[in-house]
Amino acid sequence: MTLQTHGYVTHSATSELVPFTFERRDPRHSDVVIDILYCGICHSDIHSARNEWGWTQYPFVPGHEIVGRVAAIGNQVSKFKVGDLVGVGCLVDSCRHCASCDDGLEQYCDNGFTGTYGGEDKIGGTPHKMTFGGYSDKITVEERFVLRVPENLDPAAAAPLLCAGITTYSPLQHWKVGPGQKVGIIGLGGLGHMGVKFAHAMGAYVVMITTSPKKGEDAKKLGADEVLLSKDADAMTEAQNSFDFLLNTIPVGHDVDPYMALLKRDATMVIVGAVEPLTKVSGIPFIFRRRAMAGSLIGGLPETQEMLDFCGKHNITCDIETIAIKGVNEAYDRTVKGDVKYRFVIDMATLKS
Ligand code: NAP
Ligand code: ZN
Ligand code: ZN
């Protein structure tokens, strides 16, 4: 038995997303079936739908910022009951026995995690070999990979926490960002606006580093203490050697040297955006002042739950524009242009109309 599911799909790198009917597996003993209420549009959905990273297989159903309510559970599910508000992020499976999985860092699984979309479906139970994402009305997920969403949060505005939220929360926690530190968040998009909110909530002095002068005022409303325009060469020079930490969300390869030069001695810049080659990386900013550059991938299940609970406690959600699913193609174009404040979220009830 399988669950008939309605969603949106793309069939090639140059096609638009269109309606699609496919099958999900019926719940096994430890599975949760979720009626999806909302799904955020992450820039990774766009990179993947358009095969910009070269690994996409079609048909492709994007979406890994999923919030919904539990519709059914398997007989061994212990953490959830029907009706619970839950979320699914970028992972739906991993090997569960390697050192990273043992540490709750499933995103770094030594045997490869299964992405919520476009991953090899190792569980099966449907005719498809690939996983299909959250631009759809329901999803079946093993309970280990399902998160509890605090009921006090607006479910639409909570959806992007499942990727944009954890991707920024995790490095800020890992590098121990906190009071007394000057922290720069580079790029004010879906990830960047959450980076500003989290760094502010963690007590840091936050600088929004943006290419867009118009976004400056917004950044202050989100919690930034200061705005630095990366296209203003004089301002960038003046800010050199002053940052304790930088979180870089720029979605494409770029020259990192001007950003590295902003770091103090021994400080780190973490790349989360650019999967492509960084176009220029000189050894000079590393060698002089012992600076470091690192990367970070989303977050494991325990830390994602910790982030959601942190958001529940501090009432943190994302700034969103809710759209009907038929507007998804236009939303993609607007996201690429940086024309969204600051995350599009699809209202999945609009799939029915
Ligand atoms: P987004 O909403 O499009 O935001 C990216 C922001 O970067 C833009 O709003 C813009 O901000 C800035 N930007 C864009 N192009 C730029 C350029 N050429 N030079 C300098 N700045 C530029 O994207 P997102 O959803 O936040 O995702 C950001 C990146 O992170 C994407 O590549 C996505 O695939 C990746 N990602 C990684 C992970 C992970 O686990 N590591 C997880 C999720 C997403 P300003 O207008 O303020 O300059
Ligand atoms: Zn994402
Ligand atoms: Zn593993």
GROMACS .gro file of C-alpha atoms and ligand atoms in nm:
model
  403
    1MET     CA    1   0.000   0.000   0.000
    2THR     CA    2   0.116   0.349  -0.074
    3LEU     CA    3  -0.014   0.697  -0.004
    4GLN     CA    4  -0.117   0.897  -0.306
    5THR     CA    5   0.049   1.235  -0.275
    6HIS     CA    6   0.001   1.561  -0.463
    7GLY     CA    7   0.285   1.805  -0.511
    8TYR     CA    8   0.489   2.012  -0.753
    9VAL     CA    9   0.772   1.872  -0.961
   10THR     CA   10   1.029   1.979  -1.216
   11HIS     CA   11   1.132   1.743  -1.498
   12SER     CA   12   1.453   1.917  -1.611
   13ALA     CA   13   1.697   2.194  -1.521
   14THR     CA   14   1.517   2.437  -1.748
   15SER     CA   15   1.153   2.341  -1.682
   16GLU     CA   16   0.912   2.516  -1.451
   17LEU     CA   17   0.761   2.340  -1.150
   18VAL     CA   18   0.422   2.185  -1.235
   19PRO     CA   19   0.159   1.975  -1.050
   20PHE     CA   20   0.251   1.609  -0.995
   21THR     CA   21   0.093   1.304  -0.833
   22PHE     CA   22   0.320   1.038  -0.681
   23GLU     CA   23   0.334   0.779  -0.404
   24ARG     CA   24   0.471   0.783  -0.048
   25ARG     CA   25   0.514   0.468   0.158
   26ASP     CA   26   0.250   0.373   0.411
   27PRO     CA   27   0.389   0.407   0.765
   28ARG     CA   28   0.613   0.125   0.884
   29HIS     CA   29   0.642   0.056   1.260
   30SER     CA   30   0.854   0.361   1.341
   31ASP     CA   31   0.722   0.599   1.074
   32VAL     CA   32   0.521   0.918   1.107
   33VAL     CA   33   0.287   1.039   0.830
   34ILE     CA   34   0.265   1.417   0.824
   35ASP     CA   35  -0.001   1.637   0.660
   36ILE     CA   36   0.217   1.923   0.536
   37LEU     CA   37   0.086   2.271   0.621
   38TYR     CA   38   0.376   2.487   0.501
   39CYS     CA   39   0.708   2.449   0.321
   40GLY     CA   40   0.974   2.718   0.289
   41ILE     CA   41   1.163   2.790  -0.034
   42CYS     CA   42   1.536   2.756   0.035
   43HIS     CA   43   1.792   2.878  -0.219
   44SER     CA   44   1.919   2.517  -0.220
   45ASP     CA   45   1.582   2.413  -0.369
   46ILE     CA   46   1.654   2.647  -0.660
   47HIS     CA   47   2.020   2.540  -0.703
   48SER     CA   48   1.895   2.178  -0.708
   49ALA     CA   49   1.584   2.223  -0.928
   50ARG     CA   50   1.803   2.399  -1.185
   51ASN     CA   51   2.085   2.144  -1.144
   52GLU     CA   52   2.337   2.419  -1.062
   53TRP     CA   53   2.538   2.173  -0.851
   54GLY     CA   54   2.531   1.902  -1.119
   55TRP     CA   55   2.387   1.618  -0.909
   56THR     CA   56   2.009   1.654  -0.959
   57GLN     CA   57   1.803   1.365  -1.094
   58TYR     CA   58   1.455   1.416  -1.237
   59PRO     CA   59   1.164   1.407  -1.168
   60PHE     CA   60   1.260   1.637  -0.878
   61VAL     CA   61   1.026   1.752  -0.598
   62PRO     CA   62   1.199   2.018  -0.381
   63GLY     CA   63   1.127   2.131  -0.025
   64HIS     CA   64   1.310   2.072   0.303
   65GLU     CA   65   1.159   2.332   0.535
   66ILE     CA   66   0.848   2.136   0.626
   67VAL     CA   67   0.594   2.199   0.902
   68GLY     CA   68   0.278   1.996   0.941
   69ARG     CA   69   0.062   1.790   1.172
   70VAL     CA   70   0.094   1.420   1.242
   71ALA     CA   71  -0.177   1.234   1.049
   72ALA     CA   72  -0.084   0.874   1.134
   73ILE     CA   73   0.187   0.681   1.321
   74GLY     CA   74   0.335   0.333   1.314
   75ASN     CA   75   0.278   0.108   1.615
   76GLN     CA   76   0.630   0.160   1.755
   77VAL     CA   77   0.633   0.540   1.738
   78SER     CA   78   0.691   0.675   2.089
   79LYS     CA   79   0.771   1.045   2.049
   80PHE     CA   80   0.465   1.164   1.854
   81LYS     CA   81   0.089   1.129   1.846
   82VAL     CA   82  -0.170   1.217   1.585
   83GLY     CA   83  -0.228   1.594   1.575
   84ASP     CA   84   0.119   1.701   1.697
   85LEU     CA   85   0.283   2.000   1.526
   86VAL     CA   86   0.604   1.869   1.372
   87GLY     CA   87   0.878   1.958   1.130
   88VAL     CA   88   1.111   1.786   0.884
   89GLY     CA   89   1.432   1.947   0.766
   90CYS     CA   90   1.697   1.843   0.516
   91LEU     CA   91   1.749   1.480   0.633
   92VAL     CA   92   1.512   1.183   0.635
   93ASP     CA   93   1.762   0.904   0.699
   94SER     CA   94   2.127   0.820   0.770
   95CYS     CA   95   2.320   0.501   0.856
   96ARG     CA   96   2.245   0.550   1.231
   97HIS     CA   97   2.558   0.362   1.347
   98CYS     CA   98   2.869   0.558   1.239
   99ALA     CA   99   3.060   0.789   1.474
  100SER     CA  100   2.877   1.098   1.343
  101CYS     CA  101   2.532   0.939   1.375
  102ASP     CA  102   2.623   0.821   1.728
  103ASP     CA  103   2.707   1.183   1.811
  104GLY     CA  104   2.373   1.307   1.672
  105LEU     CA  105   2.553   1.469   1.380
  106GLU     CA  106   2.360   1.278   1.114
  107GLN     CA  107   2.437   1.549   0.857
  108TYR     CA  108   2.800   1.431   0.860
  109CYS     CA  109   2.708   1.059   0.841
  110ASP     CA  110   3.016   0.866   0.724
  111ASN     CA  111   2.796   0.647   0.506
  112GLY     CA  112   2.597   0.931   0.355
  113PHE     CA  113   2.270   1.073   0.483
  114THR     CA  114   1.949   1.061   0.280
  115GLY     CA  115   1.835   1.408   0.183
  116THR     CA  116   1.467   1.493   0.211
  117TYR     CA  117   1.469   1.543  -0.165
  118GLY     CA  118   1.684   1.404  -0.442
  119GLY     CA  119   1.843   1.145  -0.209
  120GLU     CA  120   1.862   0.774  -0.280
  121ASP     CA  121   1.560   0.626  -0.098
  122LYS     CA  122   1.720   0.337   0.097
  123ILE     CA  123   1.391   0.240   0.264
  124GLY     CA  124   1.178   0.205  -0.048
  125GLY     CA  125   0.817   0.094  -0.033
  126THR     CA  126   0.725   0.303  -0.338
  127PRO     CA  127   0.803   0.278  -0.709
  128HIS     CA  128   1.053   0.568  -0.679
  129LYS     CA  129   1.425   0.531  -0.614
  130MET     CA  130   1.463   0.892  -0.503
  131THR     CA  131   1.320   1.090  -0.213
  132PHE     CA  132   1.065   1.360  -0.291
  133GLY     CA  133   1.052   1.678  -0.084
  134GLY     CA  134   0.800   1.897   0.089
  135TYR     CA  135   0.630   2.085  -0.196
  136SER     CA  136   0.354   1.828  -0.143
  137ASP     CA  137   0.056   1.754   0.078
  138LYS     CA  138   0.205   1.472   0.289
  139ILE     CA  139   0.528   1.291   0.374
  140THR     CA  140   0.622   0.969   0.555
  141VAL     CA  141   0.934   0.996   0.774
  142GLU     CA  142   1.101   0.771   1.032
  143GLU     CA  143   1.042   0.928   1.376
  144ARG     CA  144   1.414   0.986   1.448
  145PHE     CA  145   1.411   1.242   1.165
  146VAL     CA  146   1.094   1.422   1.277
  147LEU     CA  147   1.117   1.731   1.500
  148ARG     CA  148   0.873   1.873   1.750
  149VAL     CA  149   0.768   2.232   1.666
  150PRO     CA  150   0.670   2.445   1.967
  151GLU     CA  151   0.296   2.519   1.955
  152ASN     CA  152   0.350   2.886   2.047
  153LEU     CA  153   0.523   2.950   1.712
  154ASP     CA  154   0.334   3.049   1.397
  155PRO     CA  155   0.367   2.729   1.189
  156ALA     CA  156   0.421   2.916   0.859
  157ALA     CA  157   0.693   3.138   1.002
  158ALA     CA  158   0.851   2.838   1.176
  159ALA     CA  159   0.892   2.636   0.855
  160PRO     CA  160   1.222   2.798   0.742
  161LEU     CA  161   1.374   2.720   1.083
  162LEU     CA  162   1.408   2.362   0.957
  163CYS     CA  163   1.687   2.465   0.717
  164ALA     CA  164   1.768   2.840   0.730
  165GLY     CA  165   1.732   2.830   1.109
  166ILE     CA  166   1.949   2.532   1.191
  167THR     CA  167   2.211   2.617   0.927
  168THR     CA  168   2.281   2.947   1.102
  169TYR     CA  169   2.218   2.835   1.463
  170SER     CA  170   2.461   2.542   1.443
  171PRO     CA  171   2.782   2.730   1.348
  172LEU     CA  172   2.701   3.015   1.588
  173GLN     CA  173   2.678   2.756   1.867
  174HIS     CA  174   2.976   2.548   1.754
  175TRP     CA  175   3.205   2.853   1.742
  176LYS     CA  176   3.057   2.975   2.075
  177VAL     CA  177   2.928   3.312   1.963
  178GLY     CA  178   2.811   3.520   2.257
  179PRO     CA  179   2.833   3.844   2.456
  180GLY     CA  180   3.140   4.061   2.404
  181GLN     CA  181   3.195   3.941   2.048
  182LYS     CA  182   3.156   4.132   1.722
  183VAL     CA  183   2.992   3.897   1.473
  184GLY     CA  184   2.933   3.961   1.103
  185ILE     CA  185   2.655   3.793   0.905
  186ILE     CA  186   2.726   3.812   0.531
  187GLY     CA  187   2.422   3.822   0.296
  188LEU     CA  188   2.073   3.922   0.408
  189GLY     CA  189   1.859   3.643   0.262
  190GLY     CA  190   1.678   3.348   0.416
  191LEU     CA  191   1.983   3.223   0.605
  192GLY     CA  192   2.130   3.566   0.677
  193HIS     CA  193   1.819   3.711   0.841
  194MET     CA  194   1.807   3.413   1.078
  195GLY     CA  195   2.181   3.448   1.144
  196VAL     CA  196   2.120   3.807   1.257
  197LYS     CA  197   1.831   3.705   1.484
  198PHE     CA  198   2.024   3.419   1.645
  199ALA     CA  199   2.352   3.606   1.691
  200HIS     CA  200   2.156   3.891   1.851
  201ALA     CA  201   1.964   3.649   2.077
  202MET     CA  202   2.296   3.489   2.179
  203GLY     CA  203   2.414   3.829   2.299
  204ALA     CA  204   2.671   3.921   2.034
  205TYR     CA  205   2.724   4.264   1.876
  206VAL     CA  206   2.591   4.194   1.526
  207VAL     CA  207   2.700   4.353   1.199
  208MET     CA  208   2.497   4.285   0.884
  209ILE     CA  209   2.735   4.271   0.588
  210THR     CA  210   2.530   4.324   0.273
  211THR     CA  211   2.556   4.429  -0.091
  212SER     CA  212   2.215   4.601  -0.069
  213PRO     CA  213   2.203   4.951   0.087
  214LYS     CA  214   1.821   4.931   0.100
  215LYS     CA  215   1.827   4.631   0.334
  216GLY     CA  216   2.018   4.826   0.602
  217GLU     CA  217   1.720   4.956   0.797
  218ASP     CA  218   1.558   4.612   0.796
  219ALA     CA  219   1.874   4.455   0.929
  220LYS     CA  220   1.855   4.681   1.234
  221LYS     CA  221   1.492   4.577   1.292
  222LEU     CA  222   1.604   4.214   1.277
  223GLY     CA  223   1.862   4.275   1.550
  224ALA     CA  224   2.175   4.407   1.377
  225ASP     CA  225   2.366   4.676   1.567
  226GLU     CA  226   2.544   4.799   1.256
  227VAL     CA  227   2.538   4.759   0.878
  228LEU     CA  228   2.850   4.727   0.662
  229LEU     CA  229   2.813   4.765   0.285
  230SER     CA  230   3.049   4.517   0.124
  231LYS     CA  231   3.062   4.726  -0.196
  232ASP     CA  232   3.196   5.027  -0.001
  233ALA     CA  233   3.572   4.969  -0.025
  234ASP     CA  234   3.658   5.240   0.229
  235ALA     CA  235   3.414   5.101   0.488
  236MET     CA  236   3.551   4.748   0.431
  237THR     CA  237   3.909   4.872   0.483
  238GLU     CA  238   3.811   5.056   0.799
  239ALA     CA  239   3.646   4.740   0.938
  240GLN     CA  240   3.954   4.519   0.884
  241ASN     CA  241   4.084   4.312   1.180
  242SER     CA  242   3.776   4.385   1.391
  243PHE     CA  243   3.550   4.075   1.379
  244ASP     CA  244   3.550   3.778   1.619
  245PHE     CA  245   3.344   3.561   1.383
  246LEU     CA  246   3.190   3.576   1.034
  247LEU     CA  247   2.905   3.366   0.895
  248ASN     CA  248   2.912   3.378   0.515
  249THR     CA  249   2.582   3.290   0.339
  250ILE     CA  250   2.672   3.415  -0.012
  251PRO     CA  251   2.512   3.157  -0.246
  252VAL     CA  252   2.780   3.156  -0.517
  253GLY     CA  253   3.157   3.128  -0.549
  254HIS     CA  254   3.326   3.460  -0.470
  255ASP     CA  255   3.649   3.631  -0.371
  256VAL     CA  256   3.677   3.568   0.003
  257ASP     CA  257   3.986   3.782   0.067
  258PRO     CA  258   3.800   4.108   0.146
  259TYR     CA  259   3.589   3.920   0.403
  260MET     CA  260   3.883   3.727   0.556
  261ALA     CA  261   4.060   4.060   0.610
  262LEU     CA  262   3.774   4.166   0.840
  263LEU     CA  263   3.866   3.897   1.096
  264LYS     CA  264   4.075   3.958   1.405
  265ARG     CA  265   4.375   3.740   1.487
  266ASP     CA  266   4.270   3.374   1.544
  267ALA     CA  267   3.912   3.437   1.427
  268THR     CA  268   3.713   3.218   1.187
  269MET     CA  269   3.485   3.274   0.888
  270VAL     CA  270   3.237   2.992   0.829
  271ILE     CA  271   3.112   2.932   0.476
  272VAL     CA  272   2.759   2.792   0.452
  273GLY     CA  273   2.647   2.927   0.115
  274ALA     CA  274   2.900   2.865  -0.158
  275VAL     CA  275   2.927   2.503  -0.267
  276GLU     CA  276   3.104   2.616  -0.585
  277PRO     CA  277   3.476   2.696  -0.597
  278LEU     CA  278   3.567   3.014  -0.414
  279THR     CA  279   3.711   3.218  -0.696
  280LYS     CA  280   4.011   3.358  -0.510
  281VAL     CA  281   4.164   3.243  -0.184
  282SER     CA  282   4.501   3.391  -0.097
  283GLY     CA  283   4.711   3.244   0.185
  284ILE     CA  284   4.794   3.590   0.315
  285PRO     CA  285   4.486   3.650   0.534
  286PHE     CA  286   4.532   3.306   0.691
  287ILE     CA  287   4.905   3.330   0.757
  288PHE     CA  288   4.908   3.686   0.882
  289ARG     CA  289   4.693   3.678   1.198
  290ARG     CA  290   4.640   3.299   1.210
  291ARG     CA  291   4.283   3.331   1.078
  292ALA     CA  292   4.075   3.031   0.971
  293MET     CA  293   3.803   2.951   0.722
  294ALA     CA  294   3.565   2.661   0.786
  295GLY     CA  295   3.236   2.523   0.659
  296SER     CA  296   2.919   2.395   0.822
  297LEU     CA  297   2.626   2.186   0.701
  298ILE     CA  298   2.275   2.227   0.845
  299GLY     CA  299   2.262   2.048   1.187
  300GLY     CA  300   2.194   1.707   1.336
  301LEU     CA  301   1.861   1.603   1.479
  302PRO     CA  302   1.935   1.676   1.849
  303GLU     CA  303   2.070   2.024   1.771
  304THR     CA  304   1.777   2.097   1.537
  305GLN     CA  305   1.539   2.014   1.823
  306GLU     CA  306   1.748   2.234   2.057
  307MET     CA  307   1.721   2.521   1.803
  308LEU     CA  308   1.342   2.480   1.773
  309ASP     CA  309   1.308   2.480   2.152
  310PHE     CA  310   1.533   2.790   2.171
  311CYS     CA  311   1.300   2.958   1.919
  312GLY     CA  312   0.994   2.854   2.121
  313LYS     CA  313   1.147   3.000   2.437
  314HIS     CA  314   1.263   3.327   2.276
  315ASN     CA  315   0.967   3.351   2.036
  316ILE     CA  316   1.192   3.355   1.730
  317THR     CA  317   1.048   3.283   1.386
  318CYS     CA  318   1.135   3.380   1.030
  319ASP     CA  319   1.018   3.686   0.838
  320ILE     CA  320   0.820   3.535   0.554
  321GLU     CA  321   0.608   3.604   0.247
  322THR     CA  322   0.342   3.332   0.223
  323ILE     CA  323   0.251   3.228  -0.130
  324ALA     CA  324   0.012   2.995  -0.311
  325ILE     CA  325   0.194   2.702  -0.470
  326LYS     CA  326   0.111   2.817  -0.822
  327GLY     CA  327   0.337   3.119  -0.756
  328VAL     CA  328   0.642   2.902  -0.690
  329ASN     CA  329   0.818   2.969  -1.022
  330GLU     CA  330   0.790   3.344  -0.980
  331ALA     CA  331   0.911   3.308  -0.620
  332TYR     CA  332   1.223   3.128  -0.748
  333ASP     CA  333   1.308   3.416  -0.982
  334ARG     CA  334   1.250   3.672  -0.709
  335THR     CA  335   1.469   3.480  -0.460
  336VAL     CA  336   1.757   3.471  -0.709
  337LYS     CA  337   1.723   3.849  -0.747
  338GLY     CA  338   1.732   3.892  -0.368
  339ASP     CA  339   1.374   4.025  -0.384
  340VAL     CA  340   1.218   3.851  -0.082
  341LYS     CA  341   1.172   3.952   0.280
  342TYR     CA  342   1.321   3.712   0.377
  343ARG     CA  343   1.180   3.371   0.294
  344PHE     CA  344   0.898   3.254   0.071
  345VAL     CA  345   0.678   2.993   0.237
  346ILE     CA  346   0.424   2.788   0.040
  347ASP     CA  347   0.081   2.749   0.199
  348MET     CA  348   0.013   2.385   0.112
  349ALA     CA  349  -0.366   2.430   0.148
  350THR     CA  350  -0.340   2.602  -0.194
  351LEU     CA  351  -0.247   2.269  -0.354
  352LYS     CA  352  -0.615   2.174  -0.334
  353SER     CA  353  -0.745   2.475  -0.528
  354NAP     P1  354   1.909   3.375  -0.037
  354NAP     O1  355   1.783   3.391   0.040
  354NAP     O2  356   1.907   3.388  -0.185
  354NAP     O3  357   2.015   3.480   0.027
  354NAP     C1  358   2.146   3.493  -0.017
  354NAP     C2  359   2.190   3.639   0.005
  354NAP     O4  360   2.330   3.649  -0.031
  354NAP     C3  361   2.120   3.740  -0.083
  354NAP     O5  362   2.000   3.786  -0.028
  354NAP     C4  363   2.223   3.851  -0.093
  354NAP     O6  364   2.217   3.931   0.026
  354NAP     C5  365   2.356   3.777  -0.087
  354NAP     N1  366   2.415   3.756  -0.220
  354NAP     C6  367   2.356   3.697  -0.328
  354NAP     N2  368   2.441   3.692  -0.432
  354NAP     C7  369   2.555   3.752  -0.389
  354NAP     C8  370   2.682   3.779  -0.450
  354NAP     N3  371   2.706   3.742  -0.576
  354NAP     N4  372   2.778   3.842  -0.375
  354NAP     C9  373   2.753   3.879  -0.247
  354NAP     N5  374   2.635   3.856  -0.186
  354NAP    C10  375   2.539   3.794  -0.255
  354NAP     O7  376   1.973   3.232  -0.009
  354NAP     P2  377   1.961   3.140   0.124
  354NAP     O8  378   1.842   3.054   0.113
  354NAP     O9  379   1.984   3.225   0.241
  354NAP    O10  380   2.086   3.044   0.100
  354NAP    C11  381   2.218   3.095   0.093
  354NAP    C12  382   2.310   2.987   0.044
  354NAP    O11  383   2.325   2.888   0.145
  354NAP    C13  384   2.261   2.911  -0.080
  354NAP    O12  385   2.371   2.883  -0.163
  354NAP    C14  386   2.206   2.782  -0.024
  354NAP    O13  387   2.209   2.677  -0.118
  354NAP    C15  388   2.304   2.758   0.088
  354NAP     N6  389   2.257   2.673   0.198
  354NAP    C16  390   2.351   2.602   0.266
  354NAP    C17  391   2.317   2.523   0.373
  354NAP    C18  392   2.420   2.449   0.452
  354NAP    O14  393   2.385   2.357   0.524
  354NAP     N7  394   2.545   2.486   0.445
  354NAP    C19  395   2.181   2.515   0.411
  354NAP    C20  396   2.089   2.591   0.342
  354NAP    C21  397   2.127   2.672   0.237
  354NAP     P3  398   2.248   4.090   0.025
  354NAP    O15  399   2.145   4.150  -0.067
  354NAP    O16  400   2.229   4.127   0.168
  354NAP    O17  401   2.388   4.110  -0.021
  355ZN      ZN  402   1.787   2.455   0.265
  356ZN      ZN  403   2.600   0.748   0.990
   0.00000   0.00000   0.00000
